[in-house]
Amino acid sequence: MELKEQTAVQSDLLKSFEEKIGRDDAIEPKDKMPDAYRKHLIRQISQHAHSEVIGMQPEGNWITRAPSLRAKQILLAKIQDEGGHGLYLYSAAETLGISRSEMIEQLHSGKAKYSNIFNYPALNWADIGAIGWLVDGAAIVNQVSLQRTSYGPYSRAMVRICKEESFHQRQGYEIMAKMMAGTADQREMAQDAMNRWWWPALMMFGPHDSESPRSGDAFKWKIKRQSNDELRAKFIDKTVQQAEVIGLTIPDKDLKWNEARGHYDHGPIDWNEFYNVINGNGPCNKQRMDHHKRVHAEGAWVREAAEAYRAKKEKQLFQSKN
Amino acid sequence: MSADTQLEKWEVFIQSKPGANFVHAGCVHASDKKMALQNARDTYTRRGEGTSIWVVPCDAIVASNPDENDMFFDPANDKTYRMPTFYVMPEGAKAI
Ligand SMILES: [Fe+2]
Ligand SMILES: [Fe+2]
């Protein structure tokens, strides 16, 4: 084809793709889509999948030290869910033509990121409460919005995930509420965890809208439906009330209700810290990645044995037929 | 060490209650049928979502091509006599 014809075909394809987006029709794996749309989704969905999986580490650290059998069962179930969320999302990304092995390679080489929040340590049991309540709480706000994302498999994974997430947040809030109803020491622990997790939780929504404008491809193609600041405000507005109910203080002296905006105003977020952690200098970056690489390598024999067993069974079946 | 394997891909279909249609739930990786079923159970039915599961190797699925949708589904559009509303019923007839 002549270059001119090719460009004409390209722009026709883009036009029909954008018309589809305009009608709010979901895009499905076999549909034609611009390369940039596919790339954006692979990056976002794989990062999301890696976050679910790496997020199992700070909490997994507390399974053997949960304060009761009830607490241990709940934590195990919650962490198992997160593994499941990782799987839903890896599958969604696979429909775009990237393999699971490639995604894991990209995680290990540092090409693919995961949510910054999991580079912070879970120091004590109150942190398990704070993670469920604040970290899952922030994730839910984002994921509820992503249920309406334009790519069908991603949207369906989000719907499934959102159904499972509300238990995560509630079990965390219950831990915090119990501690706040306990001894002075327990209350102090809960407040300390709140103080350490509040700001990183706000950073989960990403840079301010002034830094990452609404006009980008992610909005145009309806991958993203609400801006970082809109989602952050949603999270703050509902969390402040929940903190009040159990007597926790939000560690932000500038936090106050803004009647005109209908949202809370908050103090400045320390973006230096945010970029510092993204660039590998958070308290646990190295630990998280080393752990994932080690466990992945240690599990290789299981996958190889499964393939060998399958091959053996197929051979037996073949021989019995001949 | 041999190249990393992530096993084969299987599509998962779940029946939520007896009598219901099997609905696509997602995908799992597994080396054989038995592992595919077990992984599907662990991944997609942790909250009693299912009474029955089908797993199908991904490469056994044949899908229609969206580029040919117009041609492919067109024959359905001009046969309105397939709809009950096409027919004129005599005045006064009941329960039809
Ligand atoms: Fe999750
Ligand atoms: Fe969660």
Tab-separated table of C-alpha atoms and ligand atoms in Angstrom:
chain	number	residue	atom	x	y	z
A	1	MET	CA	0.000	0.000	0.000
A	2	GLU	CA	1.118	3.537	-0.653
A	3	LEU	CA	2.089	5.491	2.431
A	4	LYS	CA	-0.735	7.930	1.737
A	5	GLU	CA	-3.312	5.124	1.596
A	6	GLN	CA	-1.872	3.624	4.759
A	7	THR	CA	-2.281	6.844	6.680
A	8	ALA	CA	-5.829	7.138	5.401
A	9	VAL	CA	-6.637	3.624	6.659
A	10	GLN	CA	-4.984	4.442	9.986
A	11	SER	CA	-7.025	7.572	10.459
A	12	ASP	CA	-10.229	5.698	9.510
A	13	LEU	CA	-9.450	3.093	12.151
A	14	LEU	CA	-8.735	5.750	14.746
A	15	LYS	CA	-11.969	7.503	13.831
A	16	SER	CA	-14.121	4.401	14.226
A	17	PHE	CA	-12.309	3.535	17.471
A	18	GLU	CA	-12.970	6.991	18.882
A	19	GLU	CA	-16.605	6.862	17.773
A	20	LYS	CA	-16.944	3.624	19.688
A	21	ILE	CA	-15.394	5.226	22.776
A	22	GLY	CA	-17.768	8.154	22.286
A	23	ARG	CA	-20.783	5.818	22.401
A	24	ASP	CA	-19.421	4.290	25.626
A	25	ASP	CA	-19.124	0.912	23.917
A	26	ALA	CA	-16.564	-1.305	25.654
A	27	ILE	CA	-13.447	-2.163	23.671
A	28	GLU	CA	-12.828	-5.916	23.487
A	29	PRO	CA	-9.568	-7.821	22.841
A	30	LYS	CA	-10.180	-8.527	19.133
A	31	ASP	CA	-11.280	-4.961	18.365
A	32	LYS	CA	-8.941	-2.683	16.472
A	33	MET	CA	-7.310	-0.198	18.828
A	34	PRO	CA	-4.556	2.411	18.546
A	35	ASP	CA	-1.127	1.213	19.609
A	36	ALA	CA	-0.936	3.927	22.224
A	37	TYR	CA	-4.196	2.695	23.803
A	38	ARG	CA	-2.877	-0.876	23.952
A	39	LYS	CA	0.448	0.270	25.411
A	40	HIS	CA	-1.183	2.498	27.986
A	41	LEU	CA	-3.424	-0.352	29.127
A	42	ILE	CA	-0.621	-2.906	29.310
A	43	ARG	CA	1.403	-0.528	31.444
A	44	GLN	CA	-1.506	0.384	33.726
A	45	ILE	CA	-3.019	-3.104	34.117
A	46	SER	CA	0.314	-4.854	34.666
A	47	GLN	CA	1.312	-2.222	37.230
A	48	HIS	CA	-2.025	-2.771	38.916
A	49	ALA	CA	-1.493	-6.570	38.908
A	50	HIS	CA	2.021	-6.248	40.317
A	51	SER	CA	0.667	-3.985	43.081
A	52	GLU	CA	-1.866	-6.613	44.164
A	53	VAL	CA	0.858	-9.258	44.335
A	54	ILE	CA	3.596	-7.167	45.974
A	55	GLY	CA	0.931	-5.869	48.377
A	56	MET	CA	0.692	-9.373	49.833
A	57	GLN	CA	4.152	-8.975	51.393
A	58	PRO	CA	3.668	-6.333	54.121
A	59	GLU	CA	0.545	-8.126	55.351
A	60	GLY	CA	1.935	-11.650	54.887
A	61	ASN	CA	4.574	-10.607	57.366
A	62	TRP	CA	1.890	-10.625	60.092
A	63	ILE	CA	0.109	-13.941	59.435
A	64	THR	CA	2.177	-15.855	61.982
A	65	ARG	CA	1.842	-13.073	64.538
A	66	ALA	CA	-1.871	-12.322	64.289
A	67	PRO	CA	-3.236	-11.823	67.828
A	68	SER	CA	-6.014	-14.443	67.577
A	69	LEU	CA	-7.144	-17.360	65.425
A	70	ARG	CA	-10.019	-15.202	64.138
A	71	ALA	CA	-7.600	-12.446	63.138
A	72	LYS	CA	-5.296	-14.952	61.452
A	73	GLN	CA	-8.094	-16.511	59.391
A	74	ILE	CA	-9.298	-13.107	58.272
A	75	LEU	CA	-5.815	-11.945	57.312
A	76	LEU	CA	-5.157	-15.148	55.364
A	77	ALA	CA	-8.436	-14.769	53.460
A	78	LYS	CA	-7.681	-11.130	52.709
A	79	ILE	CA	-4.208	-11.870	51.399
A	80	GLN	CA	-5.537	-14.762	49.309
A	81	ASP	CA	-8.003	-12.317	47.745
A	82	GLU	CA	-5.122	-9.996	46.816
A	83	GLY	CA	-3.372	-12.880	45.059
A	84	GLY	CA	-6.626	-13.493	43.193
A	85	HIS	CA	-6.827	-9.811	42.226
A	86	GLY	CA	-3.329	-10.100	40.784
A	87	LEU	CA	-4.460	-13.086	38.704
A	88	TYR	CA	-7.605	-11.360	37.373
A	89	LEU	CA	-5.475	-8.428	36.287
A	90	TYR	CA	-2.636	-10.446	34.740
A	91	SER	CA	-5.315	-12.255	32.719
A	92	ALA	CA	-6.828	-8.955	31.592
A	93	ALA	CA	-3.386	-7.732	30.494
A	94	GLU	CA	-2.729	-11.005	28.659
A	95	THR	CA	-5.707	-10.316	26.385
A	96	LEU	CA	-3.674	-7.369	25.020
A	97	GLY	CA	-0.905	-9.631	23.782
A	98	ILE	CA	1.670	-9.602	26.579
A	99	SER	CA	2.549	-12.862	28.354
A	100	ARG	CA	2.679	-13.494	32.091
A	101	SER	CA	6.432	-14.233	31.847
A	102	GLU	CA	7.080	-10.928	30.097
A	103	MET	CA	5.183	-9.053	32.794
A	104	ILE	CA	7.153	-10.749	35.552
A	105	GLU	CA	10.396	-10.020	33.704
A	106	GLN	CA	9.429	-6.347	33.465
A	107	LEU	CA	8.696	-6.264	37.185
A	108	HIS	CA	12.049	-7.833	37.994
A	109	SER	CA	14.009	-5.555	35.668
A	110	GLY	CA	12.303	-2.476	37.128
A	111	LYS	CA	10.695	-1.578	33.783
A	112	ALA	CA	7.243	-2.133	35.306
A	113	LYS	CA	6.351	-0.412	38.561
A	114	TYR	CA	3.964	-1.262	41.362
A	115	SER	CA	2.169	1.001	43.806
A	116	ASN	CA	4.551	2.986	45.949
A	117	ILE	CA	2.556	2.314	49.072
A	118	PHE	CA	3.906	-1.230	49.377
A	119	ASN	CA	7.424	0.050	49.867
A	120	TYR	CA	6.486	1.057	53.402
A	121	PRO	CA	6.863	-1.465	56.247
A	122	ALA	CA	4.064	-2.932	58.397
A	123	LEU	CA	5.713	-2.408	61.779
A	124	ASN	CA	3.069	-3.698	64.168
A	125	TRP	CA	-0.482	-5.045	64.347
A	126	ALA	CA	-2.037	-1.583	64.154
A	127	ASP	CA	-0.437	-1.280	60.710
A	128	ILE	CA	-2.565	-4.212	59.542
A	129	GLY	CA	-5.605	-2.188	60.600
A	130	ALA	CA	-4.324	0.948	58.902
A	131	ILE	CA	-3.461	-0.900	55.685
A	132	GLY	CA	-6.922	-2.465	55.370
A	133	TRP	CA	-8.753	0.709	56.260
A	134	LEU	CA	-6.629	3.347	54.498
A	135	VAL	CA	-4.665	1.557	51.772
A	136	ASP	CA	-7.493	-0.726	50.643
A	137	GLY	CA	-9.861	2.187	51.233
A	138	ALA	CA	-7.900	4.386	48.844
A	139	ALA	CA	-7.567	1.537	46.350
A	140	ILE	CA	-11.342	1.004	46.420
A	141	VAL	CA	-12.074	4.627	45.499
A	142	ASN	CA	-9.809	4.252	42.488
A	143	GLN	CA	-11.152	0.832	41.554
A	144	VAL	CA	-14.813	1.803	41.816
A	145	SER	CA	-14.080	4.520	39.277
A	146	LEU	CA	-12.202	2.053	37.047
A	147	GLN	CA	-15.251	-0.231	36.853
A	148	ARG	CA	-16.326	2.129	34.030
A	149	THR	CA	-12.990	2.026	32.215
A	150	SER	CA	-13.339	1.554	28.459
A	151	TYR	CA	-11.464	-1.755	28.079
A	152	GLY	CA	-13.906	-4.638	28.697
A	153	PRO	CA	-11.595	-7.195	30.345
A	154	TYR	CA	-10.128	-4.526	32.681
A	155	SER	CA	-13.568	-3.252	33.598
A	156	ARG	CA	-14.847	-6.774	34.333
A	157	ALA	CA	-11.820	-7.497	36.541
A	158	MET	CA	-12.557	-4.270	38.447
A	159	VAL	CA	-16.179	-5.229	39.049
A	160	ARG	CA	-15.087	-8.555	40.515
A	161	ILE	CA	-12.371	-6.925	42.614
A	162	CYS	CA	-14.678	-4.244	44.008
A	163	LYS	CA	-17.095	-6.922	45.244
A	164	GLU	CA	-14.271	-8.433	47.279
A	165	GLU	CA	-12.638	-5.249	48.507
A	166	SER	CA	-15.242	-3.977	50.923
A	167	PHE	CA	-14.476	-6.791	53.352
A	168	HIS	CA	-10.809	-5.749	53.215
A	169	GLN	CA	-11.548	-2.224	54.259
A	170	ARG	CA	-14.038	-3.219	56.935
A	171	GLN	CA	-11.708	-5.734	58.593
A	172	GLY	CA	-9.027	-3.026	58.772
A	173	TYR	CA	-11.384	-0.461	60.225
A	174	GLU	CA	-12.566	-3.029	62.774
A	175	ILE	CA	-8.975	-3.561	63.941
A	176	MET	CA	-8.528	0.209	64.343
A	177	ALA	CA	-11.860	0.567	66.154
A	178	LYS	CA	-10.977	-2.257	68.558
A	179	MET	CA	-7.624	-0.716	69.378
A	180	MET	CA	-9.181	2.714	69.895
A	181	ALA	CA	-11.595	1.112	72.361
A	182	GLY	CA	-8.689	-0.543	74.191
A	183	THR	CA	-5.887	0.604	76.532
A	184	ALA	CA	-3.990	3.886	76.268
A	185	ASP	CA	-1.076	1.987	74.729
A	186	GLN	CA	-3.328	0.466	72.076
A	187	ARG	CA	-4.828	3.850	71.244
A	188	GLU	CA	-1.355	5.278	70.887
A	189	MET	CA	-0.360	2.439	68.534
A	190	ALA	CA	-3.440	2.994	66.388
A	191	GLN	CA	-2.794	6.742	66.168
A	192	ASP	CA	0.865	6.124	65.352
A	193	ALA	CA	-0.101	3.796	62.482
A	194	MET	CA	-2.612	6.399	61.268
A	195	ASN	CA	0.123	9.052	61.315
A	196	ARG	CA	2.473	6.914	59.240
A	197	TRP	CA	-0.054	5.655	56.652
A	198	TRP	CA	-2.222	8.747	56.063
A	199	TRP	CA	0.110	10.672	53.765
A	200	PRO	CA	1.353	7.687	51.744
A	201	ALA	CA	-2.346	6.730	51.276
A	202	LEU	CA	-3.081	10.198	49.844
A	203	MET	CA	-0.094	9.815	47.511
A	204	MET	CA	-1.621	6.612	46.087
A	205	PHE	CA	-3.841	8.794	43.878
A	206	GLY	CA	-0.790	10.227	42.124
A	207	PRO	CA	0.289	13.784	41.319
A	208	HIS	CA	-2.100	16.757	41.429
A	209	ASP	CA	-4.206	17.484	38.347
A	210	SER	CA	-2.084	20.567	37.724
A	211	GLU	CA	0.869	18.182	37.159
A	212	SER	CA	-1.008	15.507	35.206
A	213	PRO	CA	-3.698	17.253	33.167
A	214	ARG	CA	-7.118	15.791	32.327
A	215	SER	CA	-6.543	16.267	28.622
A	216	GLY	CA	-4.299	13.225	28.082
A	217	ASP	CA	-5.077	10.062	26.126
A	218	ALA	CA	-6.172	8.231	29.296
A	219	PHE	CA	-9.152	10.595	29.588
A	220	LYS	CA	-9.812	10.954	25.892
A	221	TRP	CA	-10.038	7.174	25.548
A	222	LYS	CA	-11.926	6.765	28.841
A	223	ILE	CA	-9.334	4.519	30.435
A	224	LYS	CA	-9.507	6.944	33.334
A	225	ARG	CA	-12.850	8.498	34.243
A	226	GLN	CA	-11.988	10.729	37.192
A	227	SER	CA	-8.902	12.787	37.942
A	228	ASN	CA	-6.351	12.117	40.680
A	229	ASP	CA	-7.541	15.073	42.762
A	230	GLU	CA	-11.214	14.146	42.375
A	231	LEU	CA	-10.546	10.625	43.598
A	232	ARG	CA	-8.296	11.842	46.420
A	233	ALA	CA	-11.032	14.220	47.605
A	234	LYS	CA	-13.570	11.398	47.610
A	235	PHE	CA	-11.281	9.307	49.803
A	236	ILE	CA	-10.535	12.131	52.235
A	237	ASP	CA	-14.186	13.141	52.583
A	238	LYS	CA	-15.351	9.715	53.651
A	239	THR	CA	-12.317	8.790	55.730
A	240	VAL	CA	-12.351	11.895	57.944
A	241	GLN	CA	-15.790	10.981	59.254
A	242	GLN	CA	-14.729	7.371	59.913
A	243	ALA	CA	-11.671	8.574	61.855
A	244	GLU	CA	-13.838	10.860	63.975
A	245	VAL	CA	-16.212	8.033	64.905
A	246	ILE	CA	-13.423	5.995	66.506
A	247	GLY	CA	-11.497	8.965	67.916
A	248	LEU	CA	-8.491	9.008	65.585
A	249	THR	CA	-6.915	12.305	64.570
A	250	ILE	CA	-6.021	12.960	60.927
A	251	PRO	CA	-2.350	14.054	61.022
A	252	ASP	CA	-2.924	17.242	59.019
A	253	LYS	CA	-3.322	20.569	60.833
A	254	ASP	CA	-4.510	22.241	57.626
A	255	LEU	CA	-7.403	19.847	57.145
A	256	LYS	CA	-10.701	21.703	57.174
A	257	TRP	CA	-14.109	21.525	55.535
A	258	ASN	CA	-14.500	23.853	52.587
A	259	GLU	CA	-18.190	24.667	52.280
A	260	ALA	CA	-17.833	26.274	48.867
A	261	ARG	CA	-16.042	23.281	47.298
A	262	GLY	CA	-18.051	20.718	49.222
A	263	HIS	CA	-14.800	18.938	50.099
A	264	TYR	CA	-12.116	19.013	52.760
A	265	ASP	CA	-9.045	21.122	52.059
A	266	HIS	CA	-5.830	19.384	53.010
A	267	GLY	CA	-2.258	20.451	53.718
A	268	PRO	CA	0.593	20.097	51.194
A	269	ILE	CA	1.633	16.580	50.195
A	270	ASP	CA	5.363	15.892	50.344
A	271	TRP	CA	5.970	15.009	46.701
A	272	ASN	CA	9.717	14.796	47.294
A	273	GLU	CA	9.057	11.777	49.447
A	274	PHE	CA	6.759	10.349	46.758
A	275	TYR	CA	9.364	10.601	43.985
A	276	ASN	CA	12.101	9.458	46.297
A	277	VAL	CA	10.213	6.234	47.018
A	278	ILE	CA	9.251	5.746	43.339
A	279	ASN	CA	12.901	6.033	42.427
A	280	GLY	CA	13.779	3.120	44.635
A	281	ASN	CA	14.699	4.817	47.903
A	282	GLY	CA	11.701	3.869	50.023
A	283	PRO	CA	12.218	1.857	53.186
A	284	CYS	CA	11.358	-1.521	51.597
A	285	ASN	CA	11.849	-1.284	47.803
A	286	LYS	CA	14.820	-3.626	47.735
A	287	GLN	CA	13.305	-6.064	50.208
A	288	ARG	CA	10.035	-6.347	48.220
A	289	MET	CA	11.779	-6.979	44.925
A	290	ASP	CA	14.372	-9.397	46.346
A	291	HIS	CA	11.577	-11.383	47.974
A	292	HIS	CA	9.556	-11.616	44.754
A	293	LYS	CA	12.582	-12.697	42.706
A	294	ARG	CA	13.617	-15.291	45.256
A	295	VAL	CA	10.157	-16.851	45.613
A	296	HIS	CA	9.619	-16.824	41.855
A	297	ALA	CA	12.917	-18.669	41.310
A	298	GLU	CA	12.216	-21.096	44.143
A	299	GLY	CA	8.828	-21.955	42.641
A	300	ALA	CA	10.218	-22.767	39.192
A	301	TRP	CA	10.591	-26.485	39.967
A	302	VAL	CA	6.880	-26.721	40.811
A	303	ARG	CA	5.902	-25.386	37.383
A	304	GLU	CA	8.460	-27.640	35.694
A	305	ALA	CA	7.210	-30.685	37.625
A	306	ALA	CA	3.616	-29.885	36.625
A	307	GLU	CA	4.625	-29.782	32.945
A	308	ALA	CA	6.620	-33.007	33.298
A	309	TYR	CA	3.649	-34.742	34.927
A	310	ARG	CA	1.373	-33.604	32.123
A	311	ALA	CA	3.846	-34.894	29.519
A	312	LYS	CA	4.067	-38.253	31.298
A	313	LYS	CA	0.258	-38.599	31.423
A	314	GLU	CA	-0.061	-37.738	27.739
A	315	LYS	CA	2.538	-40.346	26.854
A	316	GLN	CA	0.720	-42.998	28.893
A	317	LEU	CA	-2.557	-42.117	27.211
A	318	PHE	CA	-0.909	-42.318	23.780
A	319	GLN	CA	0.637	-45.715	24.545
A	320	SER	CA	-2.617	-47.180	25.852
A	321	LYS	CA	-4.352	-46.148	22.648
A	322	ASN	CA	-1.761	-47.811	20.409
B	1	MET	CA	17.676	-23.761	34.352
B	2	SER	CA	15.126	-24.114	31.572
B	3	ALA	CA	13.104	-21.149	30.341
B	4	ASP	CA	10.410	-19.948	32.723
B	5	THR	CA	7.059	-21.569	32.070
B	6	GLN	CA	3.791	-20.043	33.158
B	7	LEU	CA	1.792	-23.116	32.066
B	8	GLU	CA	-1.138	-23.073	29.628
B	9	LYS	CA	-4.073	-20.658	29.654
B	10	TRP	CA	-7.633	-21.849	30.299
B	11	GLU	CA	-10.878	-19.890	30.116
B	12	VAL	CA	-13.206	-20.382	33.074
B	13	PHE	CA	-17.023	-20.524	32.945
B	14	ILE	CA	-19.132	-20.648	36.094
B	15	GLN	CA	-22.714	-21.624	36.755
B	16	SER	CA	-23.875	-19.569	39.695
B	17	LYS	CA	-26.802	-21.806	40.643
B	18	PRO	CA	-28.384	-25.002	39.312
B	19	GLY	CA	-30.253	-24.252	36.109
B	20	ALA	CA	-28.382	-21.023	35.327
B	21	ASN	CA	-26.284	-20.384	32.229
B	22	PHE	CA	-22.543	-20.885	32.443
B	23	VAL	CA	-20.997	-17.433	32.351
B	24	HIS	CA	-17.411	-16.541	31.487
B	25	ALA	CA	-15.539	-15.598	34.671
B	26	GLY	CA	-11.936	-15.162	33.538
B	27	CYS	CA	-8.790	-17.118	32.897
B	28	VAL	CA	-6.337	-19.306	34.841
B	29	HIS	CA	-2.997	-20.893	34.084
B	30	ALA	CA	-2.579	-24.647	34.612
B	31	SER	CA	-0.660	-27.608	33.215
B	32	ASP	CA	-3.608	-29.991	32.940
B	33	LYS	CA	-7.408	-30.317	33.299
B	34	LYS	CA	-7.360	-31.185	36.962
B	35	MET	CA	-5.108	-28.289	37.922
B	36	ALA	CA	-7.184	-25.968	35.742
B	37	LEU	CA	-10.347	-26.936	37.620
B	38	GLN	CA	-8.707	-26.546	41.020
B	39	ASN	CA	-7.163	-23.193	40.131
B	40	ALA	CA	-10.497	-22.005	38.730
B	41	ARG	CA	-12.208	-22.991	41.975
B	42	ASP	CA	-9.606	-21.176	44.097
B	43	THR	CA	-9.528	-18.098	41.897
B	44	TYR	CA	-13.183	-17.584	40.990
B	45	THR	CA	-15.368	-19.254	43.634
B	46	ARG	CA	-14.010	-18.200	47.027
B	47	ARG	CA	-17.427	-16.872	48.098
B	48	GLY	CA	-19.829	-19.535	46.924
B	49	GLU	CA	-20.157	-17.949	43.470
B	50	GLY	CA	-20.596	-21.298	41.769
B	51	THR	CA	-22.220	-24.721	41.746
B	52	SER	CA	-20.386	-25.887	38.632
B	53	ILE	CA	-17.275	-24.928	36.641
B	54	TRP	CA	-16.165	-25.467	33.043
B	55	VAL	CA	-12.557	-24.940	32.023
B	56	VAL	CA	-11.593	-24.767	28.346
B	57	PRO	CA	-8.081	-24.460	26.870
B	58	CYS	CA	-7.865	-20.909	25.488
B	59	ASP	CA	-6.636	-22.072	22.106
B	60	ALA	CA	-9.756	-24.262	21.716
B	61	ILE	CA	-11.979	-21.181	21.651
B	62	VAL	CA	-13.017	-19.811	18.278
B	63	ALA	CA	-14.221	-16.214	18.293
B	64	SER	CA	-16.001	-14.173	15.654
B	65	ASN	CA	-14.085	-11.324	14.107
B	66	PRO	CA	-15.419	-7.868	15.062
B	67	ASP	CA	-14.318	-6.501	11.660
B	68	GLU	CA	-16.893	-8.748	10.036
B	69	ASN	CA	-19.685	-7.995	12.469
B	70	ASP	CA	-21.865	-6.204	9.918
B	71	MET	CA	-21.766	-9.022	7.434
B	72	PHE	CA	-21.806	-11.729	10.082
B	73	PHE	CA	-24.823	-10.535	12.044
B	74	ASP	CA	-26.671	-8.800	9.219
B	75	PRO	CA	-28.976	-11.763	8.351
B	76	ALA	CA	-30.737	-11.236	11.701
B	77	ASN	CA	-31.819	-7.679	10.961
B	78	ASP	CA	-34.361	-8.005	8.151
B	79	LYS	CA	-36.398	-10.916	9.492
B	80	THR	CA	-38.850	-9.161	11.730
B	81	TYR	CA	-41.276	-12.075	11.306
B	82	ARG	CA	-39.072	-13.842	13.868
B	83	MET	CA	-40.461	-11.465	16.493
B	84	PRO	CA	-43.831	-12.151	18.153
B	85	THR	CA	-44.799	-8.524	17.688
B	86	PHE	CA	-44.793	-9.012	13.873
B	87	TYR	CA	-48.164	-10.792	13.969
B	88	VAL	CA	-51.599	-9.218	14.096
B	89	MET	CA	-53.819	-11.029	16.588
B	90	PRO	CA	-57.612	-10.978	16.251
B	91	GLU	CA	-59.350	-8.515	18.529
B	92	GLY	CA	-60.432	-10.095	21.801
B	93	ALA	CA	-58.129	-13.161	21.737
B	94	LYS	CA	-56.693	-13.782	25.199
B	95	ALA	CA	-53.559	-15.375	26.632
B	96	ILE	CA	-51.647	-15.385	23.328
C	1	FE	FE	-6.887	-5.994	45.907
C	2	FE	FE	-7.729	-5.400	49.067
